[in-house]
CSV table of C-alpha atoms and ligand atoms in Angstrom, one decimal:
chain,number,residue,atom,x,y,z
B,1,MET,CA,-117.2,-77.0,153.8
B,2,THR,CA,-113.7,-78.4,153.2
B,3,ASP,CA,-115.0,-81.3,151.1
B,4,CYS,CA,-117.2,-79.2,148.8
B,5,ILE,CA,-115.8,-79.0,145.2
B,6,PHE,CA,-117.7,-75.7,144.5
B,7,CYS,CA,-116.3,-74.1,147.7
B,8,LYS,CA,-112.9,-75.1,146.4
B,9,ILE,CA,-113.6,-73.5,143.0
B,10,ALA,CA,-114.9,-70.4,144.8
B,11,ALA,CA,-111.7,-70.2,146.8
B,12,GLY,CA,-109.5,-70.8,143.8
B,13,GLN,CA,-108.2,-74.1,145.2
B,14,ILE,CA,-109.5,-76.1,142.2
B,15,PRO,CA,-109.2,-74.6,138.7
B,16,ALA,CA,-112.3,-73.7,136.7
B,17,LYS,CA,-112.8,-71.6,133.5
B,18,LYS,CA,-114.3,-68.6,135.2
B,19,ALA,CA,-116.8,-66.4,133.4
B,20,TYR,CA,-117.5,-63.9,136.3
B,21,GLU,CA,-116.5,-63.2,139.9
B,22,ASP,CA,-117.4,-60.7,142.5
B,23,ASP,CA,-117.4,-60.6,146.3
B,24,ASP,CA,-120.4,-62.9,146.5
B,25,ILE,CA,-120.6,-65.0,143.4
B,26,VAL,CA,-118.5,-67.0,141.0
B,27,ALA,CA,-119.6,-68.2,137.6
B,28,PHE,CA,-117.7,-70.8,135.6
B,29,HIS,CA,-118.1,-73.1,132.6
B,30,ASP,CA,-119.5,-76.6,133.4
B,31,ILE,CA,-116.8,-79.3,133.1
B,32,ALA,CA,-119.2,-81.5,131.2
B,33,PRO,CA,-121.3,-79.1,129.2
B,34,LYS,CA,-124.8,-80.2,128.1
B,35,ALA,CA,-125.2,-77.3,125.7
B,36,PRO,CA,-122.7,-75.2,123.6
B,37,VAL,CA,-122.9,-72.6,126.4
B,38,HIS,CA,-123.2,-74.1,129.9
B,39,LEU,CA,-122.4,-71.9,132.9
B,40,LEU,CA,-122.7,-72.6,136.6
B,41,LEU,CA,-123.4,-69.6,138.9
B,42,ILE,CA,-122.7,-70.2,142.5
B,43,PRO,CA,-122.7,-68.1,145.7
B,44,LYS,CA,-119.2,-68.1,147.4
B,45,LYS,CA,-121.0,-68.8,150.6
B,46,HIS,CA,-121.8,-72.5,151.0
B,47,ILE,CA,-125.5,-73.1,150.7
B,48,THR,CA,-126.2,-76.8,150.3
B,49,SER,CA,-129.3,-76.4,148.2
B,50,LEU,CA,-132.5,-74.3,147.8
B,51,PHE,CA,-133.9,-76.4,150.7
B,52,ASP,CA,-131.1,-74.8,152.9
B,53,ALA,CA,-131.4,-71.2,151.7
B,54,GLY,CA,-132.9,-68.9,154.3
B,55,ALA,CA,-134.4,-65.4,154.5
B,56,ASP,CA,-130.8,-64.1,155.0
B,57,ASP,CA,-130.0,-65.4,151.5
B,58,GLN,CA,-132.8,-63.5,149.7
B,59,ALA,CA,-130.6,-60.8,148.3
B,60,LEU,CA,-127.9,-63.3,147.3
B,61,LEU,CA,-130.4,-65.5,145.4
B,62,GLY,CA,-131.8,-62.4,143.7
B,63,LYS,CA,-128.3,-61.4,142.7
B,64,LEU,CA,-127.6,-64.9,141.3
B,65,LEU,CA,-130.7,-64.8,139.1
B,66,LEU,CA,-130.1,-61.3,137.9
B,67,LEU,CA,-126.6,-62.3,136.8
B,68,ALA,CA,-128.0,-65.1,134.6
B,69,PRO,CA,-129.3,-62.9,131.8
B,70,LYS,CA,-126.2,-60.7,131.9
B,71,LEU,CA,-123.8,-63.6,131.5
B,72,ALA,CA,-126.1,-65.3,129.0
B,73,LYS,CA,-126.0,-62.2,126.8
B,74,GLU,CA,-122.2,-62.0,127.1
B,75,HIS,CA,-122.0,-65.6,125.8
B,76,GLY,CA,-124.2,-65.0,122.8
B,77,LEU,CA,-127.5,-66.2,124.2
B,78,GLU,CA,-129.4,-63.0,123.3
B,79,ALA,CA,-132.2,-65.2,121.7
B,80,GLY,CA,-132.8,-67.0,125.0
B,81,PHE,CA,-131.5,-69.5,127.5
B,82,VAL,CA,-132.4,-72.1,130.0
B,83,THR,CA,-131.9,-71.8,133.7
B,84,ARG,CA,-132.0,-74.9,136.0
B,85,VAL,CA,-131.6,-75.3,139.7
B,86,HIS,CA,-131.5,-79.0,140.8
B,87,THR,CA,-132.6,-79.5,144.4
B,88,GLY,CA,-132.0,-82.7,146.3
B,89,ALA,CA,-131.5,-86.3,145.1
B,90,ALA,CA,-135.0,-86.5,143.4
B,91,GLY,CA,-134.3,-83.1,141.8
B,92,GLY,CA,-131.2,-84.4,140.1
B,93,GLN,CA,-128.7,-82.5,142.3
B,94,GLU,CA,-125.2,-84.0,142.1
B,95,VAL,CA,-123.1,-81.3,143.7
B,96,TYR,CA,-124.5,-80.2,147.0
B,97,HIS,CA,-123.5,-76.5,146.8
B,98,LEU,CA,-126.4,-74.4,145.4
B,99,HIS,CA,-125.8,-73.5,141.8
B,100,VAL,CA,-127.8,-72.1,138.9
B,101,HIS,CA,-127.2,-73.7,135.4
B,102,VAL,CA,-127.4,-71.3,132.4
B,103,LEU,CA,-127.6,-73.3,129.2
B,104,GLY,CA,-128.1,-72.3,125.6
B,105,GLN,CA,-127.1,-72.2,122.0
B,106,PRO,CA,-125.6,-69.0,120.6
B,107,ALA,CA,-127.5,-67.7,117.6
B,108,ALA,CA,-125.8,-68.5,114.3
B,109,ALA,CA,-123.7,-65.6,113.0
D,1,5GP,P1,-126.2,-80.7,139.4
D,1,5GP,O1,-126.8,-82.0,138.9
D,1,5GP,O2,-125.7,-80.9,140.8
D,1,5GP,O3,-127.1,-79.5,139.3
D,1,5GP,O4,-125.0,-80.4,138.5
D,1,5GP,C1,-123.7,-80.3,138.8
D,1,5GP,C2,-122.9,-79.9,137.6
D,1,5GP,O5,-121.6,-79.6,138.0
D,1,5GP,C3,-122.8,-80.9,136.5
D,1,5GP,O6,-123.4,-80.4,135.3
D,1,5GP,C4,-121.3,-81.2,136.4
D,1,5GP,O7,-120.9,-81.4,135.1
D,1,5GP,C5,-120.7,-80.0,137.0
D,1,5GP,N1,-119.4,-80.2,137.7
D,1,5GP,C6,-119.2,-81.2,138.6
D,1,5GP,N2,-117.9,-81.1,139.1
D,1,5GP,C7,-117.4,-80.0,138.4
D,1,5GP,C8,-116.1,-79.4,138.5
D,1,5GP,O8,-115.2,-79.8,139.2
D,1,5GP,N3,-115.9,-78.3,137.7
D,1,5GP,C9,-116.8,-77.8,136.9
D,1,5GP,N4,-116.5,-76.7,136.1
D,1,5GP,N5,-118.1,-78.4,136.8
D,1,5GP,C10,-118.3,-79.5,137.6
D,2,ZN,ZN1,-119.7,-75.5,149.0
């Protein structure tokens, strides 16, 4: 997917403020945050949207979701956070590479 901005971020071809990376997943801060903490968790593999995920992606999708609370806690969201996955035009999807939003407000110190 040479024209996919999130593939380019996953490949390190476009800079992003990374919060996490392993062999399968990259997480980074949203460029236009809608909350004090706004992370995007993406598979390195290009999956266009949830509509395009298959049975082969089951473990990867589980891994993405399980990473959400771990990163949320690391960013001060122990009190709770919001996850969002936009799917398709009517679902508000703007970037067509599957991603999980993690949003929240850290508890006051
Ligand atoms: P969607 O509506 O597709 O779920 O959301 C896409 C998100 O990606 C938006 O919140 C937008 O701000 C973010 N985004 C788009 N382009 C970039 C980029 O180049 N870098 C980063 N870090 N975030 C981006
Ligand atoms: Zn992609």
